[in-house]
């Protein structure tokens, strides 16, 4: 995805000082992909992200896949802010920068640089401070833990199983939520500065970022007093949910929210295929939403569909359902994703030469025709760019 | 104005249902004028979706629609009519951004594909959010947030070993990864346009966007691992689990350090067991540790337990329900929740976007529009439409 035009990158000339832990690291990764020069400042022992799961043993060395993913394309400098000289280095760096992103605490303030001092270093500096609960509500411990933020943000309440209890989604989703909206706030600050030269500071609460994902449940409580509970592995109505098949599971929505036609198409499919018991689904009572939400209907449909799917693979079910305009997808494993025909046809993967060898990455989350993204690049070794401190960095040389 | 970096930006918004509507909600809070095109001839499914306050019904009453369409203006335009499509094409010439999240082909059918739109408005920023992207063998495939999460690997990895996968239990990609990524791209494109005058096309394939939030698992596979679901368990923190309190409410705990573990056992009055004092020992004992904690925690009410753990500095959090979140005083104080009065729904809490200025005005959150509420105002201001023509077109069910 090289840029066929001579246009500058979207964030050409923007220098970002990255003072994040795992809560905010993906925010500056997004900005790096857009062409910003992102300089991570790490303590001598390395940033916390280097020890975040998933950890893979590569030739006896623990390597964090999280670290490689969220820090792709950044620079790394080591600054020991517990020493006066370190604080001075940080000040120099800030005075040449456009944006600072901090997490999970106000890092500059903890290093002794209050808002006034920072403003004196760079009057139009843009800042984003990402914390678990917002600047006015610091917890009595750090660092942040994904399970805790998922819980306090309310999404954990909707996940998991009725019998076992709440289970968090994979992969530290509170960090992605906080980082993605942290990047949105960073862009808002940069746009403000372009307009009127003002540097603004945004306070991003990871709890609020997770609470954006509560679907209808907050409005449901506010308007009806009903508290939505976790649904678990039981479909919420006949035709909508996760169902087992021969080689795994499929996820389907047929009948809910304006998909009435998909339900008819599903019943027709099961009948054409001669699925055991499918004739029963032709009974007119099955055409009503209310009936399909009854326990009996959920049970009965589950029995019919599971028997039908037991002899079929998820990819065959996927293509057949989609040819009938039914919203059914395979429940993909990571191996399935790496072999997905759509992603391969769209050239979605790229091999990145990491220090530990060539590693396959997904390309970025969007495609921009005028300012194409950088492909994922190698994450920097600890302190790889430290020697630039006081030289090129201060003179403002862009990557 | 500070806090309104998009003041003066105009958005012609064809987004509907989930992911797209949240994108333009944030644009509006950042100061853009968002003209939401909709029609009674084919209303947004969300306008028909619960929750409804008991005693209210119809296309103005949905709390779900309200929750993601605040601060926008609604323009009723029947895209099934020639004149409706003509007016849409005229509006294209007056705006900075055109947004949609249909399957590929719908905008083109209306004469609003990128090519046509760019001819009319060369510097337009044009956002589409197809599920699979505009190209490729599965471009026409359909899905919802939950099926996209499944396709993108998030569901398979979110499970307790031995049980069916559950994902988040919601249409999560619609709420965070896809609107959030789209916003980052849009704002970057606005910066580029302000500097160069150039517009561009942004495609957020929702599948690809969602794969990025399990990106570390893809990279782990590239390093030779096979990522699998582990429930709430973590290699680096033990315990790392949810527990039910005496009052049936849930709490989560995480002990990453040995000192947090010893603080936890003394706060709960659990016996000191030598081998559990290191993480390796706790890993070997994880089942019995969780079982010990289940009994101890099951004897305490949640608020009492939180008080105890906070005092001992043991990382913990309540598993907040929708009630807990809506009644969270801290979230109201921060201005996350806004009390909005709607003519049909009455008072309803609407959340602002999840970031706020430290020293600046907070965004206005304006009640969601009634269908077509701003039609005349927008068409008059943008296209110079007369009152007479407006009345005529309403009668003809073009502005409908």
Short mmCIF file of C-alpha atoms in Angstrom, two decimals, chain A residues 47-387:
data_model
loop_
_atom_site.label_atom_id
_atom_site.label_comp_id
_atom_site.label_asym_id
_atom_site.label_seq_id
_atom_site.Cartn_x
_atom_site.Cartn_y
_atom_site.Cartn_z
CA UNK A 47 7.80 -0.04 29.37
CA UNK A 48 5.15 -2.18 31.04
CA UNK A 49 3.76 -3.09 27.60
CA UNK A 50 6.81 -5.31 27.03
CA UNK A 51 5.46 -7.72 29.65
CA UNK A 52 1.79 -7.79 28.64
CA UNK A 53 0.08 -11.00 27.52
CA UNK A 54 -0.04 -12.75 25.13
CA UNK A 55 3.56 -13.75 25.83
CA UNK A 56 5.17 -16.24 23.47
CA UNK A 57 8.34 -18.14 24.16
CA UNK A 58 10.65 -17.54 21.19
CA UNK A 59 13.92 -19.48 21.49
CA UNK A 60 13.72 -19.28 25.27
CA UNK A 61 12.94 -15.55 25.31
CA UNK A 62 9.50 -14.34 26.41
CA UNK A 63 8.16 -12.04 23.69
CA UNK A 64 4.99 -9.99 24.17
CA UNK A 65 2.81 -10.11 21.07
CA UNK A 66 0.87 -7.20 22.58
CA UNK A 67 4.05 -5.12 22.68
CA UNK A 68 4.89 -5.84 19.04
CA UNK A 69 1.34 -5.00 17.94
CA UNK A 70 0.68 -1.79 19.85
CA UNK A 71 4.12 -0.29 19.42
CA UNK A 72 4.62 -0.98 15.73
CA UNK A 73 6.29 1.91 13.95
CA UNK A 74 7.24 3.93 17.04
CA UNK A 75 10.65 5.09 18.22
CA UNK A 76 11.97 4.29 21.68
CA UNK A 77 14.09 6.45 23.92
CA UNK A 78 15.09 5.62 27.47
CA UNK A 79 14.74 8.41 29.98
CA UNK A 80 15.08 7.90 33.72
CA UNK A 81 12.71 10.52 35.08
CA UNK A 82 13.70 9.66 38.66
CA UNK A 83 16.91 11.62 37.96
CA UNK A 84 17.03 15.40 37.45
CA UNK A 85 18.87 14.93 34.18
CA UNK A 86 16.07 12.66 33.02
CA UNK A 87 13.43 15.28 33.74
CA UNK A 88 15.47 17.80 31.77
CA UNK A 89 15.64 15.38 28.82
CA UNK A 90 11.88 14.91 29.00
CA UNK A 91 11.38 18.68 29.05
CA UNK A 92 13.56 19.09 25.98
CA UNK A 93 11.59 16.44 24.18
CA UNK A 94 8.24 17.98 25.10
CA UNK A 95 9.33 21.41 23.95
CA UNK A 96 9.77 20.03 20.41
CA UNK A 97 6.53 18.05 20.35
CA UNK A 98 2.94 18.60 19.28
CA UNK A 99 1.13 16.05 21.40
CA UNK A 100 1.73 14.04 24.57
CA UNK A 101 -0.29 10.95 25.46
CA UNK A 102 -0.11 9.68 29.05
CA UNK A 103 -1.48 6.59 30.82
CA UNK A 104 -2.54 5.15 33.26
CA UNK A 105 -1.84 8.23 35.42
CA UNK A 106 -0.90 11.85 34.66
CA UNK A 107 2.71 10.85 33.98
CA UNK A 108 4.11 14.36 33.50
CA UNK A 109 2.60 15.54 36.75
CA UNK A 110 4.08 12.54 38.56
CA UNK A 111 7.46 13.44 37.08
CA UNK A 112 7.08 16.87 38.68
CA UNK A 113 5.91 18.74 35.60
CA UNK A 114 2.64 20.42 36.43
CA UNK A 115 0.31 21.96 33.82
CA UNK A 116 1.87 25.38 34.17
CA UNK A 117 5.40 24.07 33.67
CA UNK A 118 4.30 22.04 30.64
CA UNK A 119 2.58 25.09 29.16
CA UNK A 120 5.80 27.04 29.61
CA UNK A 121 7.72 24.38 27.70
CA UNK A 122 5.29 24.39 24.79
CA UNK A 123 2.39 26.80 24.89
CA UNK A 124 0.24 25.05 22.28
CA UNK A 125 0.94 21.48 23.37
CA UNK A 126 -1.95 19.04 22.90
CA UNK A 127 -2.39 16.47 25.67
CA UNK A 128 -4.41 13.33 26.21
CA UNK A 129 -4.37 11.71 29.65
CA UNK A 130 -5.93 8.25 29.74
CA UNK A 131 -6.76 6.85 33.18
CA UNK A 132 -9.03 4.05 34.43
CA UNK A 133 -11.75 6.30 35.86
CA UNK A 134 -10.87 9.83 34.79
CA UNK A 135 -8.57 12.41 36.35
CA UNK A 136 -10.95 13.18 39.20
CA UNK A 137 -11.24 9.56 40.33
CA UNK A 138 -7.86 7.91 40.79
CA UNK A 139 -7.96 4.41 42.30
CA UNK A 140 -5.68 3.51 45.17
CA UNK A 141 -3.59 1.16 43.06
CA UNK A 142 -1.93 0.90 39.72
CA UNK A 143 -1.33 -0.32 37.10
CA UNK A 144 -4.66 -0.89 35.48
CA UNK A 145 -6.14 -4.29 34.97
CA UNK A 146 -8.42 -5.02 32.04
CA UNK A 147 -10.79 -7.21 34.05
CA UNK A 148 -11.36 -4.39 36.54
CA UNK A 149 -12.04 -1.77 33.88
CA UNK A 150 -14.35 -4.10 31.95
CA UNK A 151 -16.24 -4.63 35.23
CA UNK A 152 -16.50 -1.00 36.24
CA UNK A 153 -17.46 0.02 32.68
CA UNK A 154 -20.39 -2.39 32.76
CA UNK A 155 -19.53 -4.55 29.76
CA UNK A 156 -18.42 -7.46 31.94
CA UNK A 157 -21.93 -7.66 33.39
CA UNK A 158 -23.26 -8.60 29.93
CA UNK A 159 -20.59 -11.21 29.15
CA UNK A 160 -20.05 -14.74 30.41
CA UNK A 161 -22.48 -17.45 31.43
CA UNK A 162 -25.61 -17.40 33.60
CA UNK A 163 -24.28 -20.30 35.68
CA UNK A 164 -20.51 -19.61 35.80
CA UNK A 165 -20.64 -15.83 36.07
CA UNK A 166 -19.22 -12.84 34.20
CA UNK A 167 -16.35 -13.52 31.77
CA UNK A 168 -14.39 -10.76 30.04
CA UNK A 169 -13.89 -10.69 26.31
CA UNK A 170 -10.46 -11.64 25.04
CA UNK A 171 -7.47 -9.48 24.59
CA UNK A 172 -7.78 -6.52 26.92
CA UNK A 173 -10.70 -4.81 25.20
CA UNK A 174 -10.79 -2.01 27.78
CA UNK A 175 -7.32 -1.00 26.57
CA UNK A 176 -8.44 -0.95 22.97
CA UNK A 177 -11.54 1.06 23.91
CA UNK A 178 -9.52 3.58 25.94
CA UNK A 179 -6.80 3.83 23.30
CA UNK A 180 -9.14 4.22 20.35
CA UNK A 181 -11.08 7.04 22.00
CA UNK A 182 -7.79 8.44 23.26
CA UNK A 183 -6.73 8.69 19.62
CA UNK A 184 -10.04 10.38 18.76
CA UNK A 185 -9.42 12.92 21.53
CA UNK A 186 -5.85 13.44 20.29
CA UNK A 187 -7.14 14.19 16.80
CA UNK A 188 -9.73 16.59 18.23
CA UNK A 189 -6.96 18.43 20.08
CA UNK A 190 -4.75 18.63 16.97
CA UNK A 191 -7.67 19.96 14.91
CA UNK A 192 -8.40 22.58 17.55
CA UNK A 193 -4.79 23.72 17.51
CA UNK A 194 -4.82 23.97 13.71
CA UNK A 195 -7.90 26.19 13.96
CA UNK A 196 -6.84 28.69 16.59
CA UNK A 197 -3.44 27.76 17.95
CA UNK A 198 -4.84 26.56 21.27
CA UNK A 199 -3.40 23.48 22.93
CA UNK A 200 -6.07 21.49 24.72
CA UNK A 201 -5.89 18.71 27.27
CA UNK A 202 -8.32 15.81 27.13
CA UNK A 203 -9.21 13.61 30.09
CA UNK A 204 -10.12 10.11 28.87
CA UNK A 205 -11.72 7.68 31.31
CA UNK A 206 -11.36 4.03 30.31
CA UNK A 207 -14.50 3.27 32.29
CA UNK A 208 -16.49 5.66 30.08
CA UNK A 209 -14.92 4.19 26.93
CA UNK A 210 -16.11 0.72 27.96
CA UNK A 211 -19.52 2.12 28.94
CA UNK A 212 -19.97 3.21 25.31
CA UNK A 213 -20.51 -0.52 24.63
CA UNK A 214 -23.57 -1.11 26.81
CA UNK A 215 -25.87 -1.36 23.81
CA UNK A 216 -29.53 -0.88 24.77
CA UNK A 217 -29.00 -1.80 28.41
CA UNK A 218 -28.53 1.68 29.92
CA UNK A 219 -31.56 3.11 28.10
CA UNK A 220 -33.52 -0.01 29.02
CA UNK A 221 -32.82 0.53 32.69
CA UNK A 222 -33.53 4.25 32.46
CA UNK A 223 -36.87 3.82 30.68
CA UNK A 224 -38.18 0.56 32.09
CA UNK A 225 -36.23 -0.20 35.26
CA UNK A 226 -35.25 -3.57 33.81
CA UNK A 227 -31.61 -4.60 34.32
CA UNK A 228 -30.23 -6.62 31.44
CA UNK A 229 -28.35 -9.76 32.50
CA UNK A 230 -25.80 -11.88 30.71
CA UNK A 231 -27.24 -14.18 28.08
CA UNK A 232 -24.32 -16.59 27.90
CA UNK A 233 -24.23 -19.45 25.46
CA UNK A 234 -27.99 -19.71 25.19
CA UNK A 235 -29.53 -18.07 22.09
CA UNK A 236 -31.75 -15.11 22.97
CA UNK A 237 -34.29 -16.22 20.41
CA UNK A 238 -34.72 -18.97 17.86
CA UNK A 239 -32.35 -18.16 14.99
CA UNK A 240 -30.11 -15.70 16.80
CA UNK A 241 -27.06 -16.89 18.69
CA UNK A 242 -24.04 -19.19 18.53
CA UNK A 243 -24.68 -22.78 17.33
CA UNK A 244 -22.29 -25.73 17.13
CA UNK A 245 -21.51 -27.32 13.76
CA UNK A 246 -19.20 -30.10 12.53
CA UNK A 247 -15.92 -28.26 12.91
CA UNK A 248 -16.71 -25.55 15.44
CA UNK A 249 -19.43 -22.94 15.80
CA UNK A 250 -21.37 -20.42 13.75
CA UNK A 251 -22.96 -17.15 14.85
CA UNK A 252 -26.28 -16.17 13.33
CA UNK A 253 -28.89 -13.44 13.44
CA UNK A 254 -32.06 -14.31 11.61
CA UNK A 255 -35.26 -12.68 12.75
CA UNK A 256 -34.17 -9.82 14.98
CA UNK A 257 -34.14 -6.12 14.09
CA UNK A 258 -35.57 -5.98 10.59
CA UNK A 259 -34.30 -9.38 9.49
CA UNK A 260 -37.70 -11.01 9.14
CA UNK A 261 -36.85 -12.05 5.59
CA UNK A 262 -33.75 -13.82 6.82
CA UNK A 263 -35.89 -15.97 9.10
CA UNK A 264 -38.08 -17.04 6.14
CA UNK A 265 -34.94 -17.71 4.10
CA UNK A 266 -33.54 -19.81 6.94
CA UNK A 267 -36.71 -21.89 7.23
CA UNK A 268 -36.74 -22.38 3.45
CA UNK A 269 -33.09 -23.47 3.50
CA UNK A 270 -33.62 -26.02 6.27
CA UNK A 271 -36.63 -27.43 4.46
CA UNK A 272 -34.91 -27.61 1.07
CA UNK A 273 -32.06 -29.45 2.72
CA UNK A 274 -34.55 -31.86 4.31
CA UNK A 275 -33.34 -31.06 7.83
CA UNK A 276 -34.93 -33.27 10.43
CA UNK A 277 -37.92 -31.48 11.98
CA UNK A 278 -37.69 -28.47 9.67
CA UNK A 279 -41.26 -28.91 8.44
CA UNK A 280 -42.42 -27.93 11.93
CA UNK A 281 -40.87 -24.47 11.36
CA UNK A 282 -43.36 -23.83 8.55
CA UNK A 283 -46.17 -23.63 11.09
CA UNK A 284 -47.41 -20.01 11.07
CA UNK A 285 -46.80 -19.51 14.80
CA UNK A 286 -43.05 -19.60 14.08
CA UNK A 287 -43.38 -16.46 11.97
CA UNK A 288 -44.01 -14.31 15.04
CA UNK A 289 -41.24 -12.67 16.94
CA UNK A 290 -42.96 -13.33 20.26
CA UNK A 291 -43.17 -17.07 19.70
CA UNK A 292 -39.55 -17.37 18.61
CA UNK A 293 -38.50 -15.83 21.91
CA UNK A 294 -40.23 -18.49 24.01
CA UNK A 295 -38.14 -21.09 25.81
CA UNK A 296 -39.78 -23.87 23.80
CA UNK A 297 -39.07 -22.21 20.47
CA UNK A 298 -35.43 -21.54 21.39
CA UNK A 299 -35.05 -25.17 22.49
CA UNK A 300 -36.83 -26.68 19.50
CA UNK A 301 -35.06 -24.55 16.91
CA UNK A 302 -31.72 -25.25 18.58
CA UNK A 303 -32.35 -28.98 18.30
CA UNK A 304 -33.28 -28.77 14.61
CA UNK A 305 -30.46 -26.45 13.58
CA UNK A 306 -27.78 -28.20 15.62
CA UNK A 307 -28.64 -31.56 14.02
CA UNK A 308 -28.56 -29.92 10.58
CA UNK A 309 -25.24 -28.17 11.27
CA UNK A 310 -23.61 -31.22 12.85
CA UNK A 311 -22.83 -32.64 9.40
CA UNK A 312 -21.70 -29.34 7.90
CA UNK A 313 -18.55 -27.23 8.20
CA UNK A 314 -18.69 -23.62 9.32
CA UNK A 315 -17.36 -22.30 6.01
CA UNK A 316 -19.94 -24.22 3.99
CA UNK A 317 -22.71 -22.97 6.27
CA UNK A 318 -21.30 -19.45 5.90
CA UNK A 319 -21.31 -19.33 2.10
CA UNK A 320 -24.66 -21.11 1.79
CA UNK A 321 -26.36 -18.86 4.37
CA UNK A 322 -24.90 -15.73 2.81
CA UNK A 323 -26.12 -16.73 -0.65
CA UNK A 324 -29.56 -16.65 0.96
CA UNK A 325 -28.92 -13.26 2.63
CA UNK A 326 -28.85 -14.76 6.11
CA UNK A 327 -26.45 -13.05 8.52
CA UNK A 328 -24.46 -16.11 9.54
CA UNK A 329 -20.70 -16.07 10.17
CA UNK A 330 -18.24 -18.72 11.24
CA UNK A 331 -16.91 -18.38 14.78
CA UNK A 332 -13.38 -18.00 13.43
CA UNK A 333 -10.26 -19.20 15.16
CA UNK A 334 -7.08 -17.21 14.62
CA UNK A 335 -6.02 -19.84 12.07
CA UNK A 336 -9.34 -19.35 10.25
CA UNK A 337 -8.75 -15.60 10.08
CA UNK A 338 -5.26 -16.05 8.66
CA UNK A 339 -6.80 -18.24 5.92
CA UNK A 340 -9.97 -16.19 5.33
CA UNK A 341 -10.50 -15.87 1.56
CA UNK A 342 -11.89 -12.34 1.80
CA UNK A 343 -8.96 -11.06 3.84
CA UNK A 344 -6.47 -12.78 1.54
CA UNK A 345 -8.17 -11.38 -1.56
CA UNK A 346 -7.92 -7.91 -0.04
CA UNK A 347 -4.24 -8.39 0.81
CA UNK A 348 -4.95 -7.76 4.48
CA UNK A 349 -1.84 -9.36 5.96
CA UNK A 350 1.72 -8.13 5.86
CA UNK A 351 4.95 -9.74 7.03
CA UNK A 352 6.89 -7.51 9.39
CA UNK A 353 10.61 -8.08 9.99
CA UNK A 354 10.75 -8.03 13.78
CA UNK A 355 13.93 -8.56 15.75
CA UNK A 356 12.72 -12.08 16.55
CA UNK A 357 12.04 -12.90 12.90
CA UNK A 358 9.34 -12.25 10.32
CA UNK A 359 5.88 -11.99 11.87
CA UNK A 360 2.54 -11.75 10.06
CA UNK A 361 0.44 -8.71 11.01
CA UNK A 362 -3.03 -7.55 10.05
CA UNK A 363 -3.00 -4.31 8.08
CA UNK A 364 -4.64 -1.25 9.63
CA UNK A 365 -8.32 -0.87 10.52
CA UNK A 366 -9.20 1.43 7.61
CA UNK A 367 -8.14 2.30 4.08
CA UNK A 368 -7.68 5.92 3.08
CA UNK A 369 -7.38 6.78 -0.62
CA UNK A 370 -5.57 10.09 -0.27
CA UNK A 371 -3.32 9.46 2.71
CA UNK A 372 -2.72 5.70 2.85
CA UNK A 373 -1.66 4.28 6.20
CA UNK A 374 1.81 3.07 6.95
CA UNK A 375 1.78 -0.68 7.09
CA UNK A 376 2.65 -2.10 10.49
CA UNK A 377 6.37 -1.74 11.12
CA UNK A 378 8.80 -3.23 13.58
CA UNK A 379 8.34 -2.27 17.22
CA UNK A 380 11.47 -0.55 18.53
CA UNK A 381 13.99 -2.26 20.76
CA UNK A 382 14.28 -0.65 24.18
CA UNK A 383 16.12 2.62 23.76
CA UNK A 384 16.77 2.08 20.04
CA UNK A 385 16.56 5.81 19.42
CA UNK A 386 17.98 7.16 22.68
CA UNK A 387 21.07 8.47 20.95
#
